[in-house]
mmCIF file of C-alpha atoms and ligand atoms in Angstrom:
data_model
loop_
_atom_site.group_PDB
_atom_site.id
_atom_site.type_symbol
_atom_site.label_atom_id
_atom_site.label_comp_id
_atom_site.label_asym_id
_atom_site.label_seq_id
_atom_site.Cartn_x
_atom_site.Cartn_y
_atom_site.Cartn_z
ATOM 1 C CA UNK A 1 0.000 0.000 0.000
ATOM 2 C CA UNK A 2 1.308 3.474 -1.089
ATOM 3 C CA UNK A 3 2.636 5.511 2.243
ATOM 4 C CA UNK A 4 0.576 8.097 3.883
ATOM 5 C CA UNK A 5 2.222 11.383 1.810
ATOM 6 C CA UNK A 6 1.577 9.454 -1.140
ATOM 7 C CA UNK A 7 -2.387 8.474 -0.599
ATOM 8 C CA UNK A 8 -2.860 12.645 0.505
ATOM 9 C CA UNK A 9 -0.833 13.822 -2.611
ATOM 10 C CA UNK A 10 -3.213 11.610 -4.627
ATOM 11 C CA UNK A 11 -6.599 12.632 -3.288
ATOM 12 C CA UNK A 12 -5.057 16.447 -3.276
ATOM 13 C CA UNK A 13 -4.435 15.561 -7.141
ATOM 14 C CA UNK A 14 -8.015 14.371 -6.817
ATOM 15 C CA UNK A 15 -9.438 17.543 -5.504
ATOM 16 C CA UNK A 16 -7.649 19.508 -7.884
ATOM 17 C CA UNK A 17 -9.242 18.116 -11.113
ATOM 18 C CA UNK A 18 -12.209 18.606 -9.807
ATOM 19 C CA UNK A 19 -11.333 22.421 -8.885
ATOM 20 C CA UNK A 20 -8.700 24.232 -10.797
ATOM 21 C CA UNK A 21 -8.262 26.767 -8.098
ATOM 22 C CA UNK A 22 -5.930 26.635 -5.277
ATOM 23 C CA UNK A 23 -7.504 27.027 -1.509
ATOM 24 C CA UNK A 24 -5.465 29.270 0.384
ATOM 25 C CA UNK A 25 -7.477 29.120 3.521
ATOM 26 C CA UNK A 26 -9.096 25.704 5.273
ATOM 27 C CA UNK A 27 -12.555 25.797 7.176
ATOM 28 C CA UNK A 28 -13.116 22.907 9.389
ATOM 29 C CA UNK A 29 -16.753 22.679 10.453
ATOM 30 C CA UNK A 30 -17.916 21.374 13.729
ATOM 31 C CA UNK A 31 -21.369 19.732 14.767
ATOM 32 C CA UNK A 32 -24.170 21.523 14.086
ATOM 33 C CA UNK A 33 -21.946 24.107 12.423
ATOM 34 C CA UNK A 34 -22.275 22.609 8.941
ATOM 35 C CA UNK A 35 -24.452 24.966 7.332
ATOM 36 C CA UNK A 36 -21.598 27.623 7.089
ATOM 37 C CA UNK A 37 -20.535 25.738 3.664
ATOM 38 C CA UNK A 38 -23.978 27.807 1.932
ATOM 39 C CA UNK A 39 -21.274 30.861 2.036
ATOM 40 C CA UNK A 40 -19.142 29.862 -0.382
ATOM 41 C CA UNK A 41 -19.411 31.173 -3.870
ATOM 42 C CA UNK A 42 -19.321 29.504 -7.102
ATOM 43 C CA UNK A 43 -18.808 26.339 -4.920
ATOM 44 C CA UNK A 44 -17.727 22.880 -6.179
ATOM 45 C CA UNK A 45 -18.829 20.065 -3.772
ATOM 46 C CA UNK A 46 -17.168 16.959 -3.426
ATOM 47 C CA UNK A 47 -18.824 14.361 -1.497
ATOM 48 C CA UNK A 48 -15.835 12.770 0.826
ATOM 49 C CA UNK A 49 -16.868 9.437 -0.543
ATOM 50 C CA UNK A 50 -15.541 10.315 -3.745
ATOM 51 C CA UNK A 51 -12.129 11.746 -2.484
ATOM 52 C CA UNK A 52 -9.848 8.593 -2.538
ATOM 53 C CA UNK A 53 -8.298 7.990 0.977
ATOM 54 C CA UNK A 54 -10.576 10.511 2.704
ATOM 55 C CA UNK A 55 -12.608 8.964 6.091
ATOM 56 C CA UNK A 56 -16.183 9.478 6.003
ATOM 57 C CA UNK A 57 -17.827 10.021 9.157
ATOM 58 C CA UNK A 58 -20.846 8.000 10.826
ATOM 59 C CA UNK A 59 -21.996 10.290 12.850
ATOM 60 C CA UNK A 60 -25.089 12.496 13.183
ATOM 61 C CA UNK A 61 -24.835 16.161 11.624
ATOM 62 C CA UNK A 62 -21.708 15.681 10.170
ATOM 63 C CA UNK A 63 -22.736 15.744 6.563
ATOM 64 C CA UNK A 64 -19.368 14.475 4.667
ATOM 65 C CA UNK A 65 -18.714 17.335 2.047
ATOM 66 C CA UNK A 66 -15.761 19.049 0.741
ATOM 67 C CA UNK A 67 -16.748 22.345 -0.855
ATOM 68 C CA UNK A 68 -13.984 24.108 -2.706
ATOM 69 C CA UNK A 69 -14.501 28.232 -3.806
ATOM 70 C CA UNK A 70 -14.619 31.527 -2.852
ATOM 71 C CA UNK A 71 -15.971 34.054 0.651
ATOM 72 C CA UNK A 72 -14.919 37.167 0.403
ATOM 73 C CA UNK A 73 -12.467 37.088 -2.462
ATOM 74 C CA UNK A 74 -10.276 34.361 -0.729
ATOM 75 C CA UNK A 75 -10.210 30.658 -2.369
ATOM 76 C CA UNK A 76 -11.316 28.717 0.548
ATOM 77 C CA UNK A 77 -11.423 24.537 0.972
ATOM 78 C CA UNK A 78 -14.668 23.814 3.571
ATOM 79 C CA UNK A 79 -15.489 20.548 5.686
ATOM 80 C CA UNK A 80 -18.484 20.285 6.286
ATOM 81 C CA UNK A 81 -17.634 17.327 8.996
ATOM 82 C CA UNK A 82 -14.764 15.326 9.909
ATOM 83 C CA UNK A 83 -14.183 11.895 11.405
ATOM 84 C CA UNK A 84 -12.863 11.321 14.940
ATOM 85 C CA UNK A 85 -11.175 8.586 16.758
ATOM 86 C CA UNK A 86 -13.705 7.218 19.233
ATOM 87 C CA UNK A 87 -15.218 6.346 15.587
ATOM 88 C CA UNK A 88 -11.998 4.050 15.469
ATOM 89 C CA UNK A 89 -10.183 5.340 12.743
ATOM 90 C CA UNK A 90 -6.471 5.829 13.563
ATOM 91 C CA UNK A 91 -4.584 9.196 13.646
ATOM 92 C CA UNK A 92 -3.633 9.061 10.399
ATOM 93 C CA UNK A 93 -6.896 8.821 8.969
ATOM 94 C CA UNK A 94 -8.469 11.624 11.327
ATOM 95 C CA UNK A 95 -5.825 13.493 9.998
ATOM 96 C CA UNK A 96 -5.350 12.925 6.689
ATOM 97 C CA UNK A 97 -7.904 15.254 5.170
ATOM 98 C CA UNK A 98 -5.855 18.238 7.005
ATOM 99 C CA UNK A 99 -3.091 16.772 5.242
ATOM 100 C CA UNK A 100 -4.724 16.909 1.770
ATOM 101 C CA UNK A 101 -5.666 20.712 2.560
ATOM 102 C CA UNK A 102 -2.371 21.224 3.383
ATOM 103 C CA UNK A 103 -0.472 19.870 0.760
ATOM 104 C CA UNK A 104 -3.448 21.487 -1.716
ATOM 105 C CA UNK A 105 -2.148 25.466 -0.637
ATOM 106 C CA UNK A 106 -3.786 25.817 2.585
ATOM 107 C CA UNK A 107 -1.596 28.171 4.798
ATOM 108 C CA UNK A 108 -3.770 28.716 7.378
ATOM 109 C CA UNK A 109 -7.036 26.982 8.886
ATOM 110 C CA UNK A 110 -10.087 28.512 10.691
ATOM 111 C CA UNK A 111 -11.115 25.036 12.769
ATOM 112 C CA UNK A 112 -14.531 24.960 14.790
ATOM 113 C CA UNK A 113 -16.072 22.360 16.755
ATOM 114 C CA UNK A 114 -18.617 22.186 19.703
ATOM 115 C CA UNK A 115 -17.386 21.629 22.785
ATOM 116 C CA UNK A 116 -18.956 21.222 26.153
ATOM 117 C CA UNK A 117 -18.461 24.300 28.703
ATOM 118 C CA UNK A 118 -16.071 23.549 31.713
ATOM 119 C CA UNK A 119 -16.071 27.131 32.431
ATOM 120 C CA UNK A 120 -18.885 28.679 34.561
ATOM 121 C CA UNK A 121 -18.935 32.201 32.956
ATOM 122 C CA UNK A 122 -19.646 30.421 29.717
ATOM 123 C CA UNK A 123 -23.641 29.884 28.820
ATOM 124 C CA UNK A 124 -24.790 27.570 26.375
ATOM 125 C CA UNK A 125 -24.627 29.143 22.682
ATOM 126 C CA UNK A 126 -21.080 30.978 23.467
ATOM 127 C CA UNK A 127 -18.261 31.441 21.127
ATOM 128 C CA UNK A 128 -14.913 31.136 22.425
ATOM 129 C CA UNK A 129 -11.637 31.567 20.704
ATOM 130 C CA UNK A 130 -9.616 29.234 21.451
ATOM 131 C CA UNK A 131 -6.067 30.255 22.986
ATOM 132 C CA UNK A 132 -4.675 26.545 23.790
ATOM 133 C CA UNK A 133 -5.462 22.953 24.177
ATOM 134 C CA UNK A 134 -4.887 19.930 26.448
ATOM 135 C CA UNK A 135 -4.475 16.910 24.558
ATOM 136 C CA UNK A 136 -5.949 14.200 26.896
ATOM 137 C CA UNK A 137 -7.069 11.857 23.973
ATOM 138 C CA UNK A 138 -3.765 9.129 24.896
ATOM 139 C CA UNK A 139 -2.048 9.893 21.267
ATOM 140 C CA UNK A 140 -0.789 12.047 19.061
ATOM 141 C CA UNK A 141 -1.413 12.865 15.342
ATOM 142 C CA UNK A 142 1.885 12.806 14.425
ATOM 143 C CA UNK A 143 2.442 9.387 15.903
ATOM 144 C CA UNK A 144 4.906 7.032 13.580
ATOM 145 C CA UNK A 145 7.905 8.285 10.989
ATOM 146 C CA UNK A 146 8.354 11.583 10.272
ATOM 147 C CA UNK A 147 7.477 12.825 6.973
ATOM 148 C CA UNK A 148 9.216 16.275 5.889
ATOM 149 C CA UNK A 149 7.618 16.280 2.897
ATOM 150 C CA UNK A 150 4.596 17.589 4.530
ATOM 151 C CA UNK A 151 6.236 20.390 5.488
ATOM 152 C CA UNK A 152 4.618 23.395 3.163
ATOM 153 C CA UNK A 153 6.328 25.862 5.077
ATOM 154 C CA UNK A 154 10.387 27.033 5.081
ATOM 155 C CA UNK A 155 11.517 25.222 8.535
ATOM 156 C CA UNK A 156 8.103 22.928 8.392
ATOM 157 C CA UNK A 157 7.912 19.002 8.305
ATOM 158 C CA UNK A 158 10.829 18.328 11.820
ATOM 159 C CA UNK A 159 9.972 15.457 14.064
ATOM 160 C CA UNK A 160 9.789 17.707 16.967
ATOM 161 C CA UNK A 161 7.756 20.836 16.685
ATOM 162 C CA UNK A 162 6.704 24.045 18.309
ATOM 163 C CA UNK A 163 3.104 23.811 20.046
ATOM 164 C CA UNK A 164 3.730 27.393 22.164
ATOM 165 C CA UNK A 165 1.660 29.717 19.337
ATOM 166 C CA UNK A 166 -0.423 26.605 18.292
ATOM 167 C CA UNK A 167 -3.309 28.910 18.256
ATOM 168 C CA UNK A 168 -1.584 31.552 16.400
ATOM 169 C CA UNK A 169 -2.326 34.943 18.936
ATOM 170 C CA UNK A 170 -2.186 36.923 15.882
ATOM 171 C CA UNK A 171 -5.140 34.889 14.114
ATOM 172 C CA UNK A 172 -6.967 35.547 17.603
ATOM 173 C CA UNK A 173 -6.391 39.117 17.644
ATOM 174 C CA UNK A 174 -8.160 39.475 14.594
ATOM 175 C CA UNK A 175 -11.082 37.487 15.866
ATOM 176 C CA UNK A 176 -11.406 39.760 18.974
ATOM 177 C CA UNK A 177 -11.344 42.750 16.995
ATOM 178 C CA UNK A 178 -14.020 41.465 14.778
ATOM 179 C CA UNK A 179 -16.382 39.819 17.506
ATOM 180 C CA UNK A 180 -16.248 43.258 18.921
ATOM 181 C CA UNK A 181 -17.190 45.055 15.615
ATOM 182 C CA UNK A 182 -20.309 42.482 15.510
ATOM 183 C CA UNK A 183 -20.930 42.962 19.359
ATOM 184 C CA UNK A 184 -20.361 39.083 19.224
ATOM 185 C CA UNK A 185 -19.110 38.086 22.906
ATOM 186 C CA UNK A 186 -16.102 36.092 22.329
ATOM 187 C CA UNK A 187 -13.985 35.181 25.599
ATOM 188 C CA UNK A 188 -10.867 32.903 25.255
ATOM 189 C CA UNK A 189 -10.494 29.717 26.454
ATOM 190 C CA UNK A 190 -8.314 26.110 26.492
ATOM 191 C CA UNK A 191 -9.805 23.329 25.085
ATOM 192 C CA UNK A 192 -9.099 19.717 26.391
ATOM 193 C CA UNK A 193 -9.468 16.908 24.004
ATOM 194 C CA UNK A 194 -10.934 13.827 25.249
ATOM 195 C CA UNK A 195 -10.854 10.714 23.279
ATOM 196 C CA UNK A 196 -14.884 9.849 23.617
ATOM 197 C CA UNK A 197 -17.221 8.672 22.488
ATOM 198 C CA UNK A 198 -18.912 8.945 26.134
ATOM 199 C CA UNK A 199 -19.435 12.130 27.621
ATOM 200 C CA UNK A 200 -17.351 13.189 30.935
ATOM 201 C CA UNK A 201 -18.096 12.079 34.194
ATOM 202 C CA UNK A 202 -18.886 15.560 36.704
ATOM 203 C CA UNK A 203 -15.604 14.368 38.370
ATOM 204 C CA UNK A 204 -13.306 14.426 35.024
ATOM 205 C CA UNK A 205 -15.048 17.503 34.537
ATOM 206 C CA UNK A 206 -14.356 19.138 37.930
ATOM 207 C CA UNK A 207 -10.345 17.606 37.461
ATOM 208 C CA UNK A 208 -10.115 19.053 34.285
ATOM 209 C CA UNK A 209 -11.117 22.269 35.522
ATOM 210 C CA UNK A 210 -8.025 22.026 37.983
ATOM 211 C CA UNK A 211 -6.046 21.566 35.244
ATOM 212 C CA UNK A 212 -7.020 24.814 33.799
ATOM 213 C CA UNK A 213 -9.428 23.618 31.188
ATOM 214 C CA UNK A 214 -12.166 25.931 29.795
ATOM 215 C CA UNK A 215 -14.095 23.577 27.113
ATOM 216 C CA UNK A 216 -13.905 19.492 26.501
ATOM 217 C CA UNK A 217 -14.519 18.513 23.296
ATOM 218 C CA UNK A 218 -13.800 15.185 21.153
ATOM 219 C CA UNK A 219 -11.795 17.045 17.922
ATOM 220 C CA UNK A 220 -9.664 19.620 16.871
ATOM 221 C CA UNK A 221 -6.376 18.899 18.626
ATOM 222 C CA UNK A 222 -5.261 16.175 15.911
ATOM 223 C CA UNK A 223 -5.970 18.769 13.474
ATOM 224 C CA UNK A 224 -4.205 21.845 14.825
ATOM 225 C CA UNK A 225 -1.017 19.186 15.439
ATOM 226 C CA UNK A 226 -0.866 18.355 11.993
ATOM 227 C CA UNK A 227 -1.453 21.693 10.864
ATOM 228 C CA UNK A 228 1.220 22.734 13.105
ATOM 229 C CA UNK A 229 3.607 19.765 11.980
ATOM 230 C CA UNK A 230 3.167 20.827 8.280
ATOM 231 C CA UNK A 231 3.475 25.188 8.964
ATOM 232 C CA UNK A 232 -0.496 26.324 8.651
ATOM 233 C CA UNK A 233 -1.434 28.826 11.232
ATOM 234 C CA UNK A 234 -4.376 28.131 13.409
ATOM 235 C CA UNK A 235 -7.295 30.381 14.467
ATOM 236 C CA UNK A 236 -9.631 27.588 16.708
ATOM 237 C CA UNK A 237 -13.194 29.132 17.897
ATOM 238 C CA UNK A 238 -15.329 26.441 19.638
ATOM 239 C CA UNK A 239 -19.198 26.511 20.284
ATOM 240 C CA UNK A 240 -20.431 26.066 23.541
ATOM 241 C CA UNK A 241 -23.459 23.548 23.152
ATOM 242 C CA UNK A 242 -23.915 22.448 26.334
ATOM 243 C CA UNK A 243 -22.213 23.023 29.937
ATOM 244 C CA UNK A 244 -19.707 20.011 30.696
ATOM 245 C CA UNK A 245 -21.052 17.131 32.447
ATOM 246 C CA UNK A 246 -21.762 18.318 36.315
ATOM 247 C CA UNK A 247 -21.738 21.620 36.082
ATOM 248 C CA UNK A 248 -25.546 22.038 35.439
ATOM 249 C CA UNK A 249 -28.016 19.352 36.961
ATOM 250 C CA UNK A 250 -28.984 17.824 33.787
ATOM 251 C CA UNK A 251 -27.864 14.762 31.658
ATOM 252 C CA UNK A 252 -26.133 15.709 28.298
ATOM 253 C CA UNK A 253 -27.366 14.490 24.402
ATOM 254 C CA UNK A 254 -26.434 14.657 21.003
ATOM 255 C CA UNK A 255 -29.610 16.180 19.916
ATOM 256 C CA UNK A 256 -29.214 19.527 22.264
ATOM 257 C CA UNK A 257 -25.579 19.546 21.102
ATOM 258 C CA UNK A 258 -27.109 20.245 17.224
ATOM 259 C CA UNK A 259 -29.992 22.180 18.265
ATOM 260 C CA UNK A 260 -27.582 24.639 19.394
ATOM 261 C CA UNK A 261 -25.525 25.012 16.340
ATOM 262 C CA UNK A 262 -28.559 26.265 14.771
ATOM 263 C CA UNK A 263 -29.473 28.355 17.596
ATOM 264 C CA UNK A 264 -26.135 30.590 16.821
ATOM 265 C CA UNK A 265 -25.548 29.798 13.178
ATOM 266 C CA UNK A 266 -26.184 33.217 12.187
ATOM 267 C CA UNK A 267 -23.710 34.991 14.855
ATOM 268 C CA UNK A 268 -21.135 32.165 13.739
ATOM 269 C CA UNK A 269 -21.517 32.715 10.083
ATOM 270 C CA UNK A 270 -21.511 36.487 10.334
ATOM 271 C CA UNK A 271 -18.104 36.281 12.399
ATOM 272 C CA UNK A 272 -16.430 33.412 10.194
ATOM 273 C CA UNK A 273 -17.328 34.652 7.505
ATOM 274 C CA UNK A 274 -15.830 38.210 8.096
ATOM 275 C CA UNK A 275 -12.768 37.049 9.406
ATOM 276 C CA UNK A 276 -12.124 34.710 6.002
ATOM 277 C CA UNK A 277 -10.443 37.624 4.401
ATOM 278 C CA UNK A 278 -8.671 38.606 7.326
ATOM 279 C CA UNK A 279 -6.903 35.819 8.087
ATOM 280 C CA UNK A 280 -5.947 35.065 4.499
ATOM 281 C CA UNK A 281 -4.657 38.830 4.392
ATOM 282 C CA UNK A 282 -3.092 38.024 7.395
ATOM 283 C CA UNK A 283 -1.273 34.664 6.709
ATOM 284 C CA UNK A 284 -0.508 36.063 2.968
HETATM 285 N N1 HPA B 1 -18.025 16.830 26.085
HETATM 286 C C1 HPA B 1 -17.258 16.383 25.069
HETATM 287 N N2 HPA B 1 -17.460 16.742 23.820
HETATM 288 C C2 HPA B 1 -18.481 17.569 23.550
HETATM 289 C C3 HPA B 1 -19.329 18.060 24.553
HETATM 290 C C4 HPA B 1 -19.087 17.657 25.895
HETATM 291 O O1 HPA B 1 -19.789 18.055 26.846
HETATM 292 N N3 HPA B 1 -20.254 18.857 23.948
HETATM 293 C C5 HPA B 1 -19.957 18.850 22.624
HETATM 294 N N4 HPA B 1 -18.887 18.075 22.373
#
């Protein structure tokens, strides 16, 4: 079987014939969050399916779709879901669409995701930028050989890499700015990564919180490693769709995790959407 650089150079070839024009920016779309793709002008949409090597998700509200064009001006590649582990594919399939994106001209990524509220200010429905993460998922996404070549970046592509500006603080800056424009509250916040695909126990939740965690979520840190790994700048903004396990007296469910999605989609859209051009200016 071809090597992993090999099957992402080939789907990336794959994507390409199917849109002549380069991405320069990534969207990654969480749960619920999906709808955000409907921005995208004179879109081309690939189902993941067709994409060979890509995972394809089984879960709920993730709808499987690659959709390649333009917001703003700026050529933009958008997931409209992702696979996870607790789904049981290994880290170098979660990964390997990032890869693709990568390796297609992405330079930087704008990655979402719902996550569950460990932090009491936070309400159900808030955004939060994302200024770190806590990978408590037992593994790492750039587990196995090293492979320079997917390195896109001067210096890009070592074994061992920086994580201390994962979440690039200039790509934050910009969402601040913007959130505050829009009158969009957007606190900051480290997100820990939990393998799943069960919920947290209010204990885990109340250690985590020692730990200096602000959201749990089941994503996003594979991602930002790899991005990281190959030289793409981050900007992560999570959705608050529920407080963590514990901290309200009330069981947690899929279904409320979706319903809120919708519930903000239009503050989320309006404050993606403007920073698109930002963070491509910004990452130029
Ligand atoms: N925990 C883990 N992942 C999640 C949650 C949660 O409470 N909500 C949405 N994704």
């Amino acid at each position: 079987m071809a090597d992993h650089y090999t099957r992402a150079f080939a789907a990336a070839d794959y994507v390409r014939s199917m849109h002549k024009t380069e991405p320069r920016l990534a969207v990654i779309l969480g749960s619920g969050l999906g709808n955000f793709a409907t921005q995208v002008e004179g879109a081309t949409t690939i189902d993941y399916s067709d994409i060979p090597g890509w995972p394809v998700s089984t879960v709920e509200g993730h709808d499987g779709k690659l959709v390649l064009g333009t917001i703003g001006g700026v050529t933009v590649a958008v997931m409209q879901g992702r696979v996870h582990a607790y789904e049981g594919y290994s880290m170098n399939e979660v990964t390997f669409p990032m890869r693709v994106l990568g390796l297609l001209g992405c330079t930087a990524l704008i990655v979402t995701n719902a996550a569950g509220g460990i932090n009491k200010s936070y309400g159900e429905g808030t955004l939060v930028a994302i200024s770190d993460h806590i990978n408590l998922t037992g593994t790492n996404a750039a587990l196995g050989r090293n492979e320079a070549r997917f390195g896109i970046k001067e210096g890009a592509g070592q074994r061992f890499f920086d994580m201390t500006a994962a979440y690039s603080p200039k790509l934050r800056g910009l969402a601040h700015a913007e959130a505050e424009r829009q009158k969009i509250p957007l606190p900051e916040g480290v997100y820990l990564a939990v393998l799943g695909p069960s919920y947290e126990t209010p204990a885990e939740i109340r250690a985590f919180r020692v730990l200096g965690a602000d959201l749990v979520g089941m994503s996003t840190v594979h991602e930002v490693i790899v991005a990281r790994h190959m030289g793409i700048e981050v900007l992560g903004i999570s959705l608050v769709t529920n407080m963590a396990a514990g901290v309200l007296d009330q069981p947690i469910n899929h279904l409320e995790v979706m319903e809120t999605g919708r519930r903000v989609e239009a503050q989320f859209t309006s404050l993606v959407k403007a920073l698109v051009p930002q963070v491509a200016a910004a990452t130029a």
